[in-house]
Amino acid sequence: MKPETFYSLLIEQNLPLSDQQKNQFERYFELLVEWNEKINLTAITDKEEVYLKHFYDSIAPILQGLISNETIKLLDIGAGAGFPSLPMKILYPQLDVTIIDSLNKRINFLQLLAQELDLDGVHFYHGRAEDFAQDKNFRAQFDVVTARAVARMQVLSELTIPYLKVGGKLLALKASNAPEELSEAKNALNLLFSKLEDNFSYALPNGDPRYITVVEKKKETPNKYPRKAGIPNKRPL
């Protein structure tokens, strides 16, 4: 997808980009490729592929009407190079974005990126999702948690739902197998007092299938979740 196609598709969705936003996406691409030579951020570095499979893919929650341009607190777990939250932040500057990532080098990249793109209302923390979720400054503090291609729903739910306020939503961006994962995750969602709200199926402009699974938190998460770092992966709920 050429940048011009990206802009045109957004105009069709009533999301025209300003020159500043276009420059932010362009600079994002440049820094991504530059830093990717030092640390492993992405296997995708071709410009048209980045615009399609990172930028356009990341803004799907906005295109599907799941996120509005308001000061909601959004947490992105395992964002890597900032996907999906930072492309959404460029599009909707009012979002208050927090990213937790287990690799400090990626956090360094994100801090520089936020500076270069002149983004405010962004916060980056180095550490494990399981640990931060037991910290009262993070637990039950967020309106929305996003995760893109992080883990199967059975594991992902334990890593994310404790961060949500009651009534908050987990938006899990998936490339495939969302329906199958949901049947595996029924027990986990019940234990975490959360409920599947919707499972959007759509395709990228090139035809690649995508899903967004929406889970709502119904009651406070029991204190024992999430379990210690590494256990959710080894022994899914």
mmCIF file of C-alpha atoms in Angstrom:
data_model
loop_
_atom_site.group_PDB
_atom_site.id
_atom_site.type_symbol
_atom_site.label_atom_id
_atom_site.label_comp_id
_atom_site.label_asym_id
_atom_site.label_seq_id
_atom_site.Cartn_x
_atom_site.Cartn_y
_atom_site.Cartn_z
ATOM 1 C CA MET A 1 0.000 0.000 0.000
ATOM 2 C CA LYS A 2 1.512 3.290 -1.111
ATOM 3 C CA PRO A 3 1.240 6.151 1.412
ATOM 4 C CA GLU A 4 -1.109 7.958 -0.995
ATOM 5 C CA THR A 5 -3.448 4.925 -0.988
ATOM 6 C CA PHE A 6 -3.338 4.917 2.815
ATOM 7 C CA TYR A 7 -4.369 8.605 2.852
ATOM 8 C CA SER A 8 -7.172 8.005 0.309
ATOM 9 C CA LEU A 9 -8.618 5.071 2.236
ATOM 10 C CA LEU A 10 -8.704 7.191 5.385
ATOM 11 C CA ILE A 11 -10.477 10.025 3.521
ATOM 12 C CA GLU A 12 -13.116 7.465 2.465
ATOM 13 C CA GLN A 13 -13.600 6.714 6.191
ATOM 14 C CA ASN A 14 -13.951 10.439 6.991
ATOM 15 C CA LEU A 15 -10.489 10.438 8.590
ATOM 16 C CA PRO A 16 -8.486 12.877 6.454
ATOM 17 C CA LEU A 17 -4.880 13.261 7.634
ATOM 18 C CA SER A 18 -3.259 16.648 8.209
ATOM 19 C CA ASP A 19 0.218 17.306 6.802
ATOM 20 C CA GLN A 20 1.566 16.853 10.332
ATOM 21 C CA GLN A 21 -0.026 13.398 10.627
ATOM 22 C CA LYS A 22 1.314 12.357 7.211
ATOM 23 C CA ASN A 23 4.781 13.486 8.304
ATOM 24 C CA GLN A 24 4.423 11.535 11.568
ATOM 25 C CA PHE A 25 3.651 8.305 9.690
ATOM 26 C CA GLU A 26 6.550 8.929 7.309
ATOM 27 C CA ARG A 27 8.999 9.586 10.136
ATOM 28 C CA TYR A 28 7.667 6.520 11.980
ATOM 29 C CA PHE A 29 8.511 4.401 8.935
ATOM 30 C CA GLU A 30 12.014 5.887 8.653
ATOM 31 C CA LEU A 31 12.847 5.309 12.332
ATOM 32 C CA LEU A 32 11.395 1.802 12.265
ATOM 33 C CA VAL A 33 13.692 0.793 9.392
ATOM 34 C CA GLU A 34 16.701 2.590 10.878
ATOM 35 C CA TRP A 35 16.333 1.013 14.340
ATOM 36 C CA ASN A 36 15.468 -2.377 12.915
ATOM 37 C CA GLU A 37 19.103 -2.678 11.840
ATOM 38 C CA LYS A 38 20.181 -2.417 15.506
ATOM 39 C CA ILE A 39 17.398 -4.331 17.267
ATOM 40 C CA ASN A 40 14.807 -6.750 15.978
ATOM 41 C CA LEU A 41 11.573 -4.748 15.750
ATOM 42 C CA THR A 42 9.870 -6.220 12.695
ATOM 43 C CA ALA A 43 10.342 -8.634 9.803
ATOM 44 C CA ILE A 44 8.435 -6.155 7.597
ATOM 45 C CA THR A 45 10.536 -3.233 6.327
ATOM 46 C CA ASP A 46 9.287 -2.670 2.759
ATOM 47 C CA LYS A 47 7.505 0.709 2.750
ATOM 48 C CA GLU A 48 4.270 -0.445 1.110
ATOM 49 C CA GLU A 49 4.130 -3.467 3.419
ATOM 50 C CA VAL A 50 4.698 -1.287 6.517
ATOM 51 C CA TYR A 51 1.863 1.042 5.512
ATOM 52 C CA LEU A 52 -0.479 -1.908 4.947
ATOM 53 C CA LYS A 53 0.528 -4.519 7.527
ATOM 54 C CA HIS A 54 1.591 -2.220 10.354
ATOM 55 C CA PHE A 55 -0.038 1.203 9.969
ATOM 56 C CA TYR A 56 -3.350 0.318 8.307
ATOM 57 C CA ASP A 57 -3.664 -2.925 10.272
ATOM 58 C CA SER A 58 -3.050 -1.085 13.567
ATOM 59 C CA ILE A 59 -5.847 1.446 13.084
ATOM 60 C CA ALA A 60 -8.472 -1.282 12.579
ATOM 61 C CA PRO A 61 -10.129 -0.616 15.997
ATOM 62 C CA ILE A 62 -10.782 2.961 14.836
ATOM 63 C CA LEU A 63 -11.988 1.876 11.373
ATOM 64 C CA GLN A 64 -14.323 -0.679 13.032
ATOM 65 C CA GLY A 65 -15.788 2.038 15.270
ATOM 66 C CA LEU A 66 -14.405 0.589 18.513
ATOM 67 C CA ILE A 67 -12.333 3.615 19.581
ATOM 68 C CA SER A 68 -13.176 7.330 19.476
ATOM 69 C CA ASN A 69 -10.968 10.424 19.626
ATOM 70 C CA GLU A 70 -11.340 11.116 23.345
ATOM 71 C CA THR A 71 -9.177 10.995 26.440
ATOM 72 C CA ILE A 72 -9.633 7.317 27.189
ATOM 73 C CA LYS A 73 -6.805 5.478 28.933
ATOM 74 C CA LEU A 74 -5.488 2.838 26.562
ATOM 75 C CA LEU A 75 -2.893 0.216 27.478
ATOM 76 C CA ASP A 76 -1.027 -1.682 24.760
ATOM 77 C CA ILE A 77 0.509 -4.972 25.947
ATOM 78 C CA GLY A 78 3.489 -6.371 24.025
ATOM 79 C CA ALA A 79 3.365 -3.511 21.537
ATOM 80 C CA GLY A 80 6.853 -4.184 20.206
ATOM 81 C CA ALA A 81 7.497 -1.303 17.812
ATOM 82 C CA GLY A 82 4.324 0.482 18.961
ATOM 83 C CA PHE A 83 1.601 -1.463 17.173
ATOM 84 C CA PRO A 84 -1.347 -0.992 17.295
ATOM 85 C CA SER A 85 -1.440 1.903 19.772
ATOM 86 C CA LEU A 86 0.892 4.503 18.248
ATOM 87 C CA PRO A 87 -0.657 4.598 14.748
ATOM 88 C CA MET A 88 -4.005 5.060 16.549
ATOM 89 C CA LYS A 89 -2.473 7.823 18.678
ATOM 90 C CA ILE A 90 -1.308 9.637 15.516
ATOM 91 C CA LEU A 91 -4.842 9.414 14.128
ATOM 92 C CA TYR A 92 -6.592 10.210 17.429
ATOM 93 C CA PRO A 93 -4.258 12.500 19.430
ATOM 94 C CA GLN A 94 -6.560 12.672 22.458
ATOM 95 C CA LEU A 95 -5.939 9.028 23.375
ATOM 96 C CA ASP A 96 -3.815 8.554 26.493
ATOM 97 C CA VAL A 97 -1.521 5.644 25.609
ATOM 98 C CA THR A 98 0.566 3.417 27.896
ATOM 99 C CA ILE A 99 2.842 0.671 26.563
ATOM 100 C CA ILE A 100 4.401 -2.091 28.652
ATOM 101 C CA ASP A 101 7.118 -4.161 26.994
ATOM 102 C CA SER A 102 9.518 -6.733 28.395
ATOM 103 C CA LEU A 103 12.493 -5.601 26.273
ATOM 104 C CA ASN A 104 14.236 -2.392 27.335
ATOM 105 C CA LYS A 105 15.736 -1.800 23.875
ATOM 106 C CA ARG A 106 12.226 -1.575 22.434
ATOM 107 C CA ILE A 107 11.239 0.896 25.153
ATOM 108 C CA ASN A 108 14.260 3.039 24.196
ATOM 109 C CA PHE A 109 13.086 3.004 20.571
ATOM 110 C CA LEU A 110 9.544 3.995 21.581
ATOM 111 C CA GLN A 111 10.770 6.879 23.740
ATOM 112 C CA LEU A 112 12.829 8.266 20.873
ATOM 113 C CA LEU A 113 9.940 7.717 18.454
ATOM 114 C CA ALA A 114 7.512 9.634 20.685
ATOM 115 C CA GLN A 115 10.006 12.510 20.908
ATOM 116 C CA GLU A 116 10.600 12.625 17.159
ATOM 117 C CA LEU A 117 6.870 12.435 16.390
ATOM 118 C CA ASP A 118 6.088 15.046 19.061
ATOM 119 C CA LEU A 119 3.543 12.784 20.764
ATOM 120 C CA ASP A 120 2.320 13.710 24.223
ATOM 121 C CA GLY A 121 0.108 11.606 26.467
ATOM 122 C CA VAL A 122 2.251 8.515 25.871
ATOM 123 C CA HIS A 123 3.923 6.488 28.645
ATOM 124 C CA PHE A 124 6.387 3.617 28.293
ATOM 125 C CA TYR A 125 7.315 1.015 30.922
ATOM 126 C CA HIS A 126 9.836 -1.792 30.823
ATOM 127 C CA GLY A 127 8.764 -5.032 32.498
ATOM 128 C CA ARG A 128 6.474 -8.047 32.467
ATOM 129 C CA ALA A 129 2.728 -7.683 32.061
ATOM 130 C CA GLU A 130 2.173 -10.150 34.939
ATOM 131 C CA ASP A 131 4.144 -7.925 37.346
ATOM 132 C CA PHE A 132 2.644 -4.543 36.450
ATOM 133 C CA ALA A 133 -0.884 -5.993 36.692
ATOM 134 C CA GLN A 134 -0.350 -6.486 40.452
ATOM 135 C CA ASP A 135 0.659 -2.810 40.893
ATOM 136 C CA LYS A 136 -2.243 -0.637 42.099
ATOM 137 C CA ASN A 137 -1.106 2.191 39.791
ATOM 138 C CA PHE A 138 -1.848 -0.036 36.802
ATOM 139 C CA ARG A 139 -4.385 -2.628 37.936
ATOM 140 C CA ALA A 140 -8.001 -1.748 37.004
ATOM 141 C CA GLN A 141 -6.898 1.649 35.656
ATOM 142 C CA PHE A 142 -7.603 1.389 31.912
ATOM 143 C CA ASP A 143 -10.665 1.838 29.699
ATOM 144 C CA VAL A 144 -9.215 -0.202 26.844
ATOM 145 C CA VAL A 145 -6.392 -2.737 26.529
ATOM 146 C CA THR A 146 -5.122 -3.616 23.055
ATOM 147 C CA ALA A 147 -2.916 -6.527 22.041
ATOM 148 C CA ARG A 148 -1.890 -7.392 18.504
ATOM 149 C CA ALA A 149 -0.632 -10.902 17.751
ATOM 150 C CA VAL A 150 0.641 -11.322 21.337
ATOM 151 C CA ALA A 151 -0.705 -14.689 22.551
ATOM 152 C CA ARG A 152 -3.648 -17.052 22.272
ATOM 153 C CA MET A 153 -6.783 -15.733 23.961
ATOM 154 C CA GLN A 154 -6.548 -18.310 26.755
ATOM 155 C CA VAL A 155 -3.223 -16.742 27.830
ATOM 156 C CA LEU A 156 -3.866 -13.185 26.650
ATOM 157 C CA SER A 157 -6.981 -12.763 28.776
ATOM 158 C CA GLU A 158 -4.989 -13.359 31.983
ATOM 159 C CA LEU A 159 -2.295 -10.888 30.907
ATOM 160 C CA THR A 160 -4.717 -8.094 30.015
ATOM 161 C CA ILE A 161 -8.077 -8.198 31.825
ATOM 162 C CA PRO A 162 -6.671 -7.353 35.306
ATOM 163 C CA TYR A 163 -5.663 -3.939 33.884
ATOM 164 C CA LEU A 164 -9.198 -3.000 32.858
ATOM 165 C CA LYS A 165 -11.717 -1.000 34.838
ATOM 166 C CA VAL A 166 -15.033 -2.799 35.275
ATOM 167 C CA GLY A 167 -16.852 -2.216 31.989
ATOM 168 C CA GLY A 168 -13.535 -1.759 30.157
ATOM 169 C CA LYS A 169 -12.779 -3.610 26.925
ATOM 170 C CA LEU A 170 -10.001 -5.840 25.683
ATOM 171 C CA LEU A 171 -9.470 -5.485 21.914
ATOM 172 C CA ALA A 172 -7.406 -8.422 20.655
ATOM 173 C CA LEU A 173 -6.216 -8.016 17.048
ATOM 174 C CA LYS A 174 -5.729 -11.400 15.429
ATOM 175 C CA ALA A 175 -4.678 -12.655 12.011
ATOM 176 C CA SER A 176 -6.472 -15.990 12.245
ATOM 177 C CA ASN A 177 -8.093 -18.693 14.379
ATOM 178 C CA ALA A 178 -10.058 -16.259 16.541
ATOM 179 C CA PRO A 179 -13.200 -18.472 16.729
ATOM 180 C CA GLU A 180 -11.136 -21.551 17.661
ATOM 181 C CA GLU A 181 -9.199 -19.601 20.301
ATOM 182 C CA LEU A 182 -12.417 -18.356 21.867
ATOM 183 C CA SER A 183 -13.748 -21.830 22.499
ATOM 184 C CA GLU A 184 -10.436 -22.684 24.249
ATOM 185 C CA ALA A 185 -10.648 -19.494 26.315
ATOM 186 C CA LYS A 186 -14.159 -19.929 27.781
ATOM 187 C CA ASN A 187 -12.874 -21.117 31.155
ATOM 188 C CA ALA A 188 -10.290 -18.305 31.386
ATOM 189 C CA LEU A 189 -12.888 -15.632 30.594
ATOM 190 C CA ASN A 190 -15.231 -17.038 33.264
ATOM 191 C CA LEU A 191 -12.497 -17.148 35.927
ATOM 192 C CA LEU A 192 -11.554 -13.542 35.106
ATOM 193 C CA PHE A 193 -15.194 -12.338 35.274
ATOM 194 C CA SER A 194 -15.234 -11.188 31.682
ATOM 195 C CA LYS A 195 -17.455 -11.843 28.714
ATOM 196 C CA LEU A 196 -17.038 -12.054 24.953
ATOM 197 C CA GLU A 197 -18.874 -9.076 23.475
ATOM 198 C CA ASP A 198 -18.085 -9.438 19.775
ATOM 199 C CA ASN A 199 -15.709 -10.964 17.268
ATOM 200 C CA PHE A 200 -15.274 -8.779 14.185
ATOM 201 C CA SER A 201 -14.152 -10.494 11.005
ATOM 202 C CA TYR A 202 -12.833 -8.319 8.168
ATOM 203 C CA ALA A 203 -10.041 -8.199 5.580
ATOM 204 C CA LEU A 204 -7.168 -5.844 4.833
ATOM 205 C CA PRO A 205 -7.347 -4.140 1.412
ATOM 206 C CA ASN A 206 -5.098 -6.910 -0.011
ATOM 207 C CA GLY A 207 -7.574 -9.582 1.158
ATOM 208 C CA ASP A 208 -5.665 -10.842 4.222
ATOM 209 C CA PRO A 209 -8.163 -12.028 6.881
ATOM 210 C CA ARG A 210 -8.270 -10.306 10.258
ATOM 211 C CA TYR A 211 -10.273 -10.464 13.480
ATOM 212 C CA ILE A 212 -10.805 -8.163 16.426
ATOM 213 C CA THR A 213 -12.080 -9.979 19.503
ATOM 214 C CA VAL A 214 -13.843 -7.693 21.999
ATOM 215 C CA VAL A 215 -14.070 -8.827 25.628
ATOM 216 C CA GLU A 216 -15.754 -6.804 28.376
ATOM 217 C CA LYS A 217 -14.713 -6.937 32.030
ATOM 218 C CA LYS A 218 -17.821 -7.530 34.159
ATOM 219 C CA LYS A 219 -16.446 -7.591 37.735
ATOM 220 C CA GLU A 220 -13.167 -6.981 39.547
ATOM 221 C CA THR A 221 -10.522 -9.594 38.736
ATOM 222 C CA PRO A 222 -9.714 -11.988 41.618
ATOM 223 C CA ASN A 223 -6.439 -10.951 43.281
ATOM 224 C CA LYS A 224 -4.640 -14.176 42.389
ATOM 225 C CA TYR A 225 -4.677 -13.228 38.675
ATOM 226 C CA PRO A 226 -2.473 -12.769 36.842
ATOM 227 C CA ARG A 227 -0.223 -15.470 38.237
ATOM 228 C CA LYS A 228 3.563 -14.992 38.401
ATOM 229 C CA ALA A 229 5.519 -14.198 35.217
ATOM 230 C CA GLY A 230 5.735 -17.149 32.859
ATOM 231 C CA ILE A 231 3.002 -19.252 34.473
ATOM 232 C CA PRO A 232 0.088 -18.096 32.244
ATOM 233 C CA ASN A 233 2.043 -19.330 29.204
ATOM 234 C CA LYS A 234 3.053 -22.620 30.789
ATOM 235 C CA ARG A 235 -0.293 -23.406 32.413
ATOM 236 C CA PRO A 236 -3.108 -21.535 30.632
ATOM 237 C CA LEU A 237 -6.358 -21.171 32.578
#
